[in-house]
Coordinates of C-alpha atoms in Angstrom, one line a residue:
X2 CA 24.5 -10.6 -3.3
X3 CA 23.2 -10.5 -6.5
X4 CA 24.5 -9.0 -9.8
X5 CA 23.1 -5.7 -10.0
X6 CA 21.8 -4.9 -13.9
X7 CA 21.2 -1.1 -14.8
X8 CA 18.8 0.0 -17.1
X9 CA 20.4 3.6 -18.4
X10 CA 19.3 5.5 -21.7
X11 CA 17.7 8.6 -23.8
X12 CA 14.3 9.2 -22.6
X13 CA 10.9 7.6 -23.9
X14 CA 13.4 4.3 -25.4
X15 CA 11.3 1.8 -24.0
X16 CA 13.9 1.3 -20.3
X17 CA 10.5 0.5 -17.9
X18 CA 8.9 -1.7 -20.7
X19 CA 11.6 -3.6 -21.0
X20 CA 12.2 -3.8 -17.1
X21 CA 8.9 -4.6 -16.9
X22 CA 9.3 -7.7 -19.4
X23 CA 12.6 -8.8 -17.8
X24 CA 11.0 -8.9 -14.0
X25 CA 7.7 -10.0 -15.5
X26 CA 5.2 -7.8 -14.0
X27 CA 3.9 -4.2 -14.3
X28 CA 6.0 -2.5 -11.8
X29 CA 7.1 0.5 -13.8
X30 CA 4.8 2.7 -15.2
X31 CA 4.7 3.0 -18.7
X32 CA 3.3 5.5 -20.9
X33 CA 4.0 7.0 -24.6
X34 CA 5.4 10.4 -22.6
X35 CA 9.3 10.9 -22.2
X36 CA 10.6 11.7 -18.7
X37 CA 8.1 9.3 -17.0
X38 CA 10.6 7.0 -15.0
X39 CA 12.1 9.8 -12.7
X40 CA 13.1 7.4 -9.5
X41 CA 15.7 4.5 -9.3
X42 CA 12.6 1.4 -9.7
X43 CA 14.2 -1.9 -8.5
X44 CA 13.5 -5.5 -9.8
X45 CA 14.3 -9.3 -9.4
X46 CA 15.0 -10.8 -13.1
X47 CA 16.3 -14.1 -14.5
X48 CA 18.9 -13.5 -16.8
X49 CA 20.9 -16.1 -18.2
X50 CA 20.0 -18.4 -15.3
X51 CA 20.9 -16.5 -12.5
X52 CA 18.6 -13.9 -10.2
X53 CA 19.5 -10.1 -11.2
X54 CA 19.0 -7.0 -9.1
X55 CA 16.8 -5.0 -12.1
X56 CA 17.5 -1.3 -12.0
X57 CA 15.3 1.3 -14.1
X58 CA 16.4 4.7 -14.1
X59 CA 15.0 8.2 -15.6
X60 CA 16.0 9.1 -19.2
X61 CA 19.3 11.1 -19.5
X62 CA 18.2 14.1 -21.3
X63 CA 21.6 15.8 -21.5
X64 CA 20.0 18.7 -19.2
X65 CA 22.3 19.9 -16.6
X66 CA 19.6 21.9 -14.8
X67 CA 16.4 22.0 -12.7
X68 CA 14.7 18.1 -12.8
X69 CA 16.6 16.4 -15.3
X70 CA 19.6 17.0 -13.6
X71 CA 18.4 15.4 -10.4
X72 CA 17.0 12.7 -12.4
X73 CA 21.0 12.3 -13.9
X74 CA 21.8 12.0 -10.3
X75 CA 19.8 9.2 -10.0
X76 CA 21.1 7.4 -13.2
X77 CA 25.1 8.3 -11.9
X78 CA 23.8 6.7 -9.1
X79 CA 22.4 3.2 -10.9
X80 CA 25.8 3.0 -13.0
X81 CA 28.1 3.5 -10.5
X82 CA 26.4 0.5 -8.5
X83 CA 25.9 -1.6 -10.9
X84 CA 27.9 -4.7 -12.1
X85 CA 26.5 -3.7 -16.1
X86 CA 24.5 -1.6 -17.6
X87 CA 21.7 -1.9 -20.4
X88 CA 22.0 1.3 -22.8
X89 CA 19.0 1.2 -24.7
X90 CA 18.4 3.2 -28.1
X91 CA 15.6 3.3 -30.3
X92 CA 15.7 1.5 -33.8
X93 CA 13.1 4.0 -35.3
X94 CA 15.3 7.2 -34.2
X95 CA 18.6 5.9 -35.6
X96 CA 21.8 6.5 -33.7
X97 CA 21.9 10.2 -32.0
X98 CA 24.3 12.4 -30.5
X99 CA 22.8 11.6 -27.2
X100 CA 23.1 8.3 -27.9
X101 CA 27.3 8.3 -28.3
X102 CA 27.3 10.9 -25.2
X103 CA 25.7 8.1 -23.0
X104 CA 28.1 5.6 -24.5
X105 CA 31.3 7.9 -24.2
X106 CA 30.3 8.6 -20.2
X107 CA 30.1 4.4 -20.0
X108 CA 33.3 4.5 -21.6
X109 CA 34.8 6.7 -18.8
X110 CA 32.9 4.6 -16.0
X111 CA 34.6 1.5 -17.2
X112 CA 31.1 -0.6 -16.4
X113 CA 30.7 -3.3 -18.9
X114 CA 27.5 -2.3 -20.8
X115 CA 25.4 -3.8 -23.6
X116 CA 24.0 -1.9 -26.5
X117 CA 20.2 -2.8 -26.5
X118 CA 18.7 -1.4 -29.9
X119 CA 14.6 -1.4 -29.1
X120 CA 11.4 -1.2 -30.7
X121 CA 13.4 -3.6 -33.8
X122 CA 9.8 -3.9 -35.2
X123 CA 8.6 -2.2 -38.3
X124 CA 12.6 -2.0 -39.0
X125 CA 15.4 -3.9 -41.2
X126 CA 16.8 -5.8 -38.2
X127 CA 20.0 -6.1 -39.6
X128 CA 20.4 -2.4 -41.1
X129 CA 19.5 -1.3 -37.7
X130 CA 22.0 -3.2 -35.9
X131 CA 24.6 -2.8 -38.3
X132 CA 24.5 1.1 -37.6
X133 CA 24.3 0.8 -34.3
X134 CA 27.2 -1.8 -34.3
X135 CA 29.3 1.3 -36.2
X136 CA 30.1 3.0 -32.5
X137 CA 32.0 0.2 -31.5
X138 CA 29.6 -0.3 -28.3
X139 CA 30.8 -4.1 -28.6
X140 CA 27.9 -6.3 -27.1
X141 CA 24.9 -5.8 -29.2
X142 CA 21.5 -7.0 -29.0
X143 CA 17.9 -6.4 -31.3
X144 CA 15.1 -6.5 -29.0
X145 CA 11.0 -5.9 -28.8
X146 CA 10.2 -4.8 -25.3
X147 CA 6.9 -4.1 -25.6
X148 CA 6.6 -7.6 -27.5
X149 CA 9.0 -9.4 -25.5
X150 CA 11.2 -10.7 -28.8
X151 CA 14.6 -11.1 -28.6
X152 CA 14.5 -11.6 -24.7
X153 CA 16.1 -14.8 -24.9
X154 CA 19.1 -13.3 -27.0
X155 CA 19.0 -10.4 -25.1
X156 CA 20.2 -13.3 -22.1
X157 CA 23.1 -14.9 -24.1
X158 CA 24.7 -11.4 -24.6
X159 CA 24.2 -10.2 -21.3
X160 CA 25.3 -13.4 -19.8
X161 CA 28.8 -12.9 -20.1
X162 CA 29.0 -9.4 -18.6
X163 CA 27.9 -10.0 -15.5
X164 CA 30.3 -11.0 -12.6
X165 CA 30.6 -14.9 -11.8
X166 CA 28.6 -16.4 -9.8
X167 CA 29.6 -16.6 -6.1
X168 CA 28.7 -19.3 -3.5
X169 CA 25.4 -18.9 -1.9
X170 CA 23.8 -15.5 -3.6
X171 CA 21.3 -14.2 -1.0
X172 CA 18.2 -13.3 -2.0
X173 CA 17.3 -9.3 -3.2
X174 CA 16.8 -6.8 -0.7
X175 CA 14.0 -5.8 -2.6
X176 CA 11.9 -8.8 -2.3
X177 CA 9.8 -9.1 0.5
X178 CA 9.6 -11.5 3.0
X179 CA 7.3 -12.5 5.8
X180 CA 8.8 -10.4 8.1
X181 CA 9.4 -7.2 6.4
X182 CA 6.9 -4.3 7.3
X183 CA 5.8 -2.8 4.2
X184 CA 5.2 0.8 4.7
X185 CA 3.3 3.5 2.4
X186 CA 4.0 7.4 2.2
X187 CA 1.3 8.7 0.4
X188 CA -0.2 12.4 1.1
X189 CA -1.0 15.2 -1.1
X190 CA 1.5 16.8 -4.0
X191 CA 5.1 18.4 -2.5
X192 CA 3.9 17.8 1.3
X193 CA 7.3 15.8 1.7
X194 CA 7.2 12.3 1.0
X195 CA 10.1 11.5 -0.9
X196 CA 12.1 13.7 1.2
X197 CA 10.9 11.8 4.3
X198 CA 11.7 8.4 3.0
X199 CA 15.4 9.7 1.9
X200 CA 15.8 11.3 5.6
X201 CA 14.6 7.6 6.9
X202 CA 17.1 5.8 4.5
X203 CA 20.0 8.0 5.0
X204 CA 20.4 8.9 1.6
X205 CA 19.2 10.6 -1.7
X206 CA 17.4 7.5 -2.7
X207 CA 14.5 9.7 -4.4
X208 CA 14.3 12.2 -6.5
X209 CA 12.5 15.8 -4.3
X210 CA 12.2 18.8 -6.3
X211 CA 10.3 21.6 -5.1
X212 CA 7.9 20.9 -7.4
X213 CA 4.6 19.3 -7.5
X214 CA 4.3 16.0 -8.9
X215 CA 7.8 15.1 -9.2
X216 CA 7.0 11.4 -8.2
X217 CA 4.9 9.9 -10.5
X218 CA 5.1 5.7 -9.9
X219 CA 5.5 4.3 -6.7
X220 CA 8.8 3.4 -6.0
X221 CA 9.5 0.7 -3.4
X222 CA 12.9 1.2 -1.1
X223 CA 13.8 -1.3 1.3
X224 CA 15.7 -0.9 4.8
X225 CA 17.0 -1.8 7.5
X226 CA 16.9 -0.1 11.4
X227 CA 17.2 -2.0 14.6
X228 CA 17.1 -5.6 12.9
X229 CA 13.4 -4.9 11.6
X230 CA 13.2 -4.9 7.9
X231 CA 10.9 -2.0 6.2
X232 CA 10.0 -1.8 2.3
X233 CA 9.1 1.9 2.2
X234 CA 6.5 2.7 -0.8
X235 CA 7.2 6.2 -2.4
X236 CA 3.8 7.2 -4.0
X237 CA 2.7 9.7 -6.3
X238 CA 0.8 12.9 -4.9
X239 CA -3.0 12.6 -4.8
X240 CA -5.5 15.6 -5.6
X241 CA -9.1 16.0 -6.0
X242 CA -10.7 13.6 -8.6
X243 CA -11.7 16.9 -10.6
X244 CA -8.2 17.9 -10.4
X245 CA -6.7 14.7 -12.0
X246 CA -6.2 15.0 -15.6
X247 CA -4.2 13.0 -17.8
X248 CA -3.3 9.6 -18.1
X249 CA -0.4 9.7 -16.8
X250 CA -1.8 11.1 -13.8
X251 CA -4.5 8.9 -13.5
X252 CA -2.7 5.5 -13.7
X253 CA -0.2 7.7 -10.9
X254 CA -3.0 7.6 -8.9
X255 CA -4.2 4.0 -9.5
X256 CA -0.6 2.7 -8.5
X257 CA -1.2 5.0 -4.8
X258 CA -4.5 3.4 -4.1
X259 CA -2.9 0.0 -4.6
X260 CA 0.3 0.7 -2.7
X261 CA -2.3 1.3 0.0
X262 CA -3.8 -1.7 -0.3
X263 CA -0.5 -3.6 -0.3
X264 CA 0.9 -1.6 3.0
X265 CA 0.7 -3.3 5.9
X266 CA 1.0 0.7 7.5
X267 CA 0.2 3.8 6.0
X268 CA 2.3 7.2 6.5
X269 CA -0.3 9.9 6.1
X270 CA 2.2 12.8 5.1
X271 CA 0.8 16.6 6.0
X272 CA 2.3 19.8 5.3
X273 CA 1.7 22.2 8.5
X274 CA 2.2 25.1 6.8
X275 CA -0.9 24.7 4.4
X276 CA -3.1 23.2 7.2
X277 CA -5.8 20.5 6.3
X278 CA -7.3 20.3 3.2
X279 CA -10.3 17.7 2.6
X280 CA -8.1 15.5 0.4
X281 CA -6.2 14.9 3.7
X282 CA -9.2 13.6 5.1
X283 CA -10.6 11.6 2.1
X284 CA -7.2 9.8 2.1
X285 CA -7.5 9.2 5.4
X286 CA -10.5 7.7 5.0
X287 CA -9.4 5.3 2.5
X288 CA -7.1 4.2 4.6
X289 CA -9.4 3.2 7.4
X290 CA -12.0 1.7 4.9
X291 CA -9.3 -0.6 3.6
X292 CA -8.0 -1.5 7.2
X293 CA -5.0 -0.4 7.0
X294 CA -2.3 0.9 9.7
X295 CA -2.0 4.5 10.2
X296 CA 0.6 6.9 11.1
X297 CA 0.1 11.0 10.7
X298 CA 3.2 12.3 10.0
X299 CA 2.7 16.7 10.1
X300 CA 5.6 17.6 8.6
X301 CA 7.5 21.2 7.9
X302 CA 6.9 22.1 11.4
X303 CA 9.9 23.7 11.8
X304 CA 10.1 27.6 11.2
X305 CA 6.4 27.6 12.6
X306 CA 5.9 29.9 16.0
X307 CA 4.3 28.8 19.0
X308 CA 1.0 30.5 18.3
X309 CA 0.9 28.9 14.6
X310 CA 1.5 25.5 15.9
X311 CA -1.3 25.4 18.8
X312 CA -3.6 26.7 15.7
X313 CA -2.3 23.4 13.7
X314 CA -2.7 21.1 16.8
X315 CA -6.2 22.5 17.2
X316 CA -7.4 22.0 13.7
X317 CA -5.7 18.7 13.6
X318 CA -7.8 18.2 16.7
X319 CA -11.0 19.3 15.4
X320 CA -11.5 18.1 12.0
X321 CA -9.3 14.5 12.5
X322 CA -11.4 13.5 15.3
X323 CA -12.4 10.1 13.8
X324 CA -8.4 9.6 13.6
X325 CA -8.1 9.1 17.6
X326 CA -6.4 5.4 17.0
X327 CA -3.6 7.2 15.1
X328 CA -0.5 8.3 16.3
X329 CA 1.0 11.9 15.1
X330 CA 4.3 13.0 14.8
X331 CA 5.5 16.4 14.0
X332 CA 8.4 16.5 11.6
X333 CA 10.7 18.0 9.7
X334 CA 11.4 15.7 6.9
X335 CA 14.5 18.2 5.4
X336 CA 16.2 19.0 8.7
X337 CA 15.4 15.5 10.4
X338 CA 13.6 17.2 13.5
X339 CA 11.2 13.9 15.1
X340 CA 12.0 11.6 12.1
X341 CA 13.3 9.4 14.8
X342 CA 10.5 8.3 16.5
X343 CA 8.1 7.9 13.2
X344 CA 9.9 4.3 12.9
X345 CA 8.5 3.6 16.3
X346 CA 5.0 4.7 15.3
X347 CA 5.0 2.5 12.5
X348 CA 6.0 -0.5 14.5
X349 CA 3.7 0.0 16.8
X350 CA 1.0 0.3 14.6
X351 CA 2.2 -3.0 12.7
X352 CA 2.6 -5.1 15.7
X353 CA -1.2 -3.8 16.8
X354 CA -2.9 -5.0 13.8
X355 CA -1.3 -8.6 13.9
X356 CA -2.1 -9.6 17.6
X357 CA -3.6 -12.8 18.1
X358 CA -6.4 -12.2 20.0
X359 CA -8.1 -14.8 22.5
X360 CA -11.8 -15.8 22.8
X361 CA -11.7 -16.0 26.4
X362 CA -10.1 -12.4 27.0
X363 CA -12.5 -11.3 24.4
X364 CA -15.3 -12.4 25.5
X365 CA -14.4 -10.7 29.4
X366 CA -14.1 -7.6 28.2
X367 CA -17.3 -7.7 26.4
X368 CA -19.0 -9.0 29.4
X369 CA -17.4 -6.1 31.6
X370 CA -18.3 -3.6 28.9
X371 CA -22.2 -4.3 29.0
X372 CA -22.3 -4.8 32.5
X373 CA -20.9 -1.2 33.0
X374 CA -23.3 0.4 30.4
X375 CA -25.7 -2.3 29.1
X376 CA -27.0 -1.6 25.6
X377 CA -30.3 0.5 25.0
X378 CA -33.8 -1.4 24.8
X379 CA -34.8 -1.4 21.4
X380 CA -38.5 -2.1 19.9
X381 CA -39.7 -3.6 23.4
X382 CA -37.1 -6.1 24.1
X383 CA -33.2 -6.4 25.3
X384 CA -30.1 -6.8 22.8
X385 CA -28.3 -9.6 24.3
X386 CA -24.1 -9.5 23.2
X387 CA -23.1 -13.0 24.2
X388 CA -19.2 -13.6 23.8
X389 CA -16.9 -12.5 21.1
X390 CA -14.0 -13.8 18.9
X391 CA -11.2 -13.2 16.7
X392 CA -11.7 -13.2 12.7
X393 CA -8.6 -12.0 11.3
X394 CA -5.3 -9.6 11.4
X395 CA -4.6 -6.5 9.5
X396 CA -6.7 -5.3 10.5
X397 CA -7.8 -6.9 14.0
X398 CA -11.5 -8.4 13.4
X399 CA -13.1 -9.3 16.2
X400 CA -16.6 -11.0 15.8
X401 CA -19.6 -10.1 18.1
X402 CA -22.3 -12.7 18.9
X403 CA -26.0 -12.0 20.0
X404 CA -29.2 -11.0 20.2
X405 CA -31.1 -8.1 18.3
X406 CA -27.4 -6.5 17.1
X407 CA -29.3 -5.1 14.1
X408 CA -30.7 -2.8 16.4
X409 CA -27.4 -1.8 18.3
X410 CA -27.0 2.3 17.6
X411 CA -23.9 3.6 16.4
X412 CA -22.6 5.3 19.6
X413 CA -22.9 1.7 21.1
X414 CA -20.9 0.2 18.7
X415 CA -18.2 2.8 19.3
X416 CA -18.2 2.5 22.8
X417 CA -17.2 -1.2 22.3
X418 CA -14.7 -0.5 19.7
X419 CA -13.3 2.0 22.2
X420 CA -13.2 -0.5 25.2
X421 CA -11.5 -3.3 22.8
X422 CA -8.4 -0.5 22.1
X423 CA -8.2 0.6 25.5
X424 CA -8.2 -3.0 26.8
X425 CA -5.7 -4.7 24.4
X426 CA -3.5 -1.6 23.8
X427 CA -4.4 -1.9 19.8
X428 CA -3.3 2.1 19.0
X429 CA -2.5 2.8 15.4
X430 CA -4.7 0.6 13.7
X431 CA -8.2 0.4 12.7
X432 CA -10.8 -2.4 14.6
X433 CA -13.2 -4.3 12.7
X434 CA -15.8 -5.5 14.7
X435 CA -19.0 -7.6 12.7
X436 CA -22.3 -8.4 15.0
X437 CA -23.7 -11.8 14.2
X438 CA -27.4 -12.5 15.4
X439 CA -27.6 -16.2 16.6
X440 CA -30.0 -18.8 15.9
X441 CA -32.4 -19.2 18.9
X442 CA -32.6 -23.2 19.2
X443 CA -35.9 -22.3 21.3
X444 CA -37.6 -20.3 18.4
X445 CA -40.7 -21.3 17.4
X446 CA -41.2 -23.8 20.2
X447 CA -44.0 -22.3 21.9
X448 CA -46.1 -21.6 18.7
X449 CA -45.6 -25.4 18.1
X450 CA -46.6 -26.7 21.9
X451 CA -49.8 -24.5 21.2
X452 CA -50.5 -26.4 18.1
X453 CA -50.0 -29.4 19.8
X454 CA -52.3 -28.6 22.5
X455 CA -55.2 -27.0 20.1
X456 CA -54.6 -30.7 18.1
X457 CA -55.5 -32.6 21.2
X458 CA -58.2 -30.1 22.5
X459 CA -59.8 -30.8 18.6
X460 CA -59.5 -34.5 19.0
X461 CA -60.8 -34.8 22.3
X462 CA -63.7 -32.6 21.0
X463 CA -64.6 -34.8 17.8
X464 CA -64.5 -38.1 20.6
X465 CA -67.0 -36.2 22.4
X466 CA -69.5 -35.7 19.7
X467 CA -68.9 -39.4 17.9
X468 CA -69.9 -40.8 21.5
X469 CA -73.1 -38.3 21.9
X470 CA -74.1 -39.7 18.5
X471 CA -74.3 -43.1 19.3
X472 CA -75.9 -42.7 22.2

């Protein structure tokens, strides 16, 4: 495995912009706001040569209640797995109390650790490190995160911390490979998403708090169940567009839509006791307009009575009608009632939007679907559908060829969606199917033969009258 690099220190020091120069990319969220990173964030970086396991963590506040001590948790968490640990301080603030707590609880850990003084610009470098230097912290290194100076002498003094190197270090469990299902929770504020992916995981991997918004980036987690690999995507809770205000919440919101994107399947999390809202279905939507995989997941069923539940299924029924490809599970993500068998849903739902799907079995089950209801006349004349073929995975495309498909009605186009699930089992995902109107080789001939034929009529006319003359 790889060295594993924490990233530990007061809030609003700079911790995801520098994780986010060290792994080169934009994973964190950043914002000027303290107590944004809430969630252990995990990264692949190059330090001194050698890959790193990145960790960010939520700024330790010194709080022993409510959020921020949950959020401590999480940090505890990061040091005590960790081969070192980046404390990171703020040249413009100076040395603080919090600042020797921190270091006096590394102390007591015994995790080798690196004194990273930040935001060194606009500062006398060497006044600034010279305080700093002053706790005795040892290691000390002047960097620029959000400028990315002093990276590369941020590697020589973090070099030597870190564990030597061991034959054949296997690559991060956080990185995906080809055969990893990637898998996004996303659903409204406090429905239960967080908590779901800990109950998956086996552990308190995320931060839940009974309150609303508590996840504010989306935080991937990778797994492992039954030899299948999963990269579960903690997401922020969406609201209303009228409802989102803030930056911060906004950019939240961003990261969501593009976790969706990046998903492979999408965990639709509900809360049963609230019943459905229309955000439910406008994500819902989103999901099926970018293609995506889809599982419900109704969660908080527990403590509901018989009566209240047949109300929920009926509702769920009613107004998540043009959801009939999805599988649902009722859940209880807290008390671990039918998290089994989401796994299975997902999987499911995965395998059906990668099948390889062949011309010639596609192209029978078109012909058996218009010979058992053949397609409406439309503006005096027949719509012909000819034979049909794959045009890509996630989702399954399948490309219809024919005659007039402009004029095919909606319901018609459902009805073959419908028969291509039922006949190649393809529940849980989303069918794209695209008509394409051939070119008639034949078109036009006709018009031309009569042109031809008025041509010679014309000719043999004119040889008629040039012979009456001469006569």
């Amino acid at each position: 495995m790889h060295p594993v690099l924490a990233l530990v220190g007061r809030p609003n020091v700079g911790k995801s912009t520098l994780f986010n120069a060290l792994t080169r990319s934009r994973r964190a969220l950043v914002a000027d706001e303290p107590g944004l990173t809430r969630d252990r964030q995990y990264g692949l970086a190059r330090i001194d040569g050698r890959d790193v396991t990145l960790v960010d963590t939520g700024g330790l506040s010194g709080e022993d209640a409510g959020i921020d001590a949950r959020m401590a948790e999480q940090t505890s968490a990061a040091i005590a797995e960790a081969d070192a640990v980046l404390l990171l301080v703020d040249a413009h603030a100076g040395l603080l109390a919090s600042d020797e707590l921190v270091i006096d609880r590394l102390r007591r850990a015994g995790t080798p650790f690196c004194l990273v003084v930040n935001k060194i610009d606009g500062v006398d470098e060497d006044r600034a490190l010279a305080e700093f230097a002053a706790v005795g912290a040892g290691a000390v290194a002047a960097v620029s995160a959000a400028r990315r100076r002093g990276l590369r002498r941020l590697d020589a003094v973090i070099g030597p911390l870190l564990p030597p190197a061991s034959e054949g270090e296997q690559v991060l469990p956080a990185v995906a490979s080809d055969g990893d299902i990637r898998v996004a929770v996303v659903g409204r504020p406090n429905v239960g998403k967080s908590t779901l992916i800990n109950r998956l995981v086996g552990e308190e991997r995320l931060l839940a708090f009974d309150t609303p918004g508590t996840t504010r980036d989306a935080v991937e987690v990778p797994f492992e169940r039954d030899g299948q690999r999963f990269i579960l995507v903690d997401t922020a809770g969406l609201r209303r567009r009228g409802r989102v205000h803030g930056t911060v919440e906004k950019f939240s919101a961003v990261r969501t839509l593009e976790a969706i994107r990046g998903a492979h399947v999408v965990i639709l999390v509900l809360d049963a006791h609230q019943g459905l809202v229309e955000q439910d279905q406008h994500l819902a939507g989103h999901v099926i307009d970018v293609g995506r995989g889809l599982v419900l997941a109704v969660n908080k069923w527990d403590g509901l009575d018989r009566e209240h539940k047949a109300d929920v299924r009926a509702e769920y029924d009613r107004r998540f009608g043009f959801l009939d490809f999805a599988s649902t599970r009722y859940l209880s993500a807290l008390h671990g009632t039918g998290v089994g068998h989401l796994l299975k849903a997902v999987r499911a739902a995965h395998d059906a939007a990668g099948r390889q799907l062949g011309t010639p079995e596609l192209t029978q089950v078109l012909e058996d679907a218009v010979l058992a209801h053949p397609p409406p006349r439309a503006g005096g004349g027949r719509i012909k559908l000819r034979y049909a073929h794959q045009g890509g995975t996630y989702p399954p495309r399948i490309i219809v060829h024919g005659s007039r498909v402009d004029r095919l009605p909606a319901s018609y186009r459902r009805y073959i969606v419908n028969t291509f699930r039922r006949a190649f089992g393809l529940q849980g995902t989303p069918i794209h199917v695209e008509y394409r109107a051939g070119r008639n080789p034949y078109a036009g001939v006709a018009h031309k033969e009569s042109r031809r034929q008025a041509d010679r009529h014309a000719g043999a006319r004119d040889r008629r009258r040039r012979h009456t003359r001469r006569r």
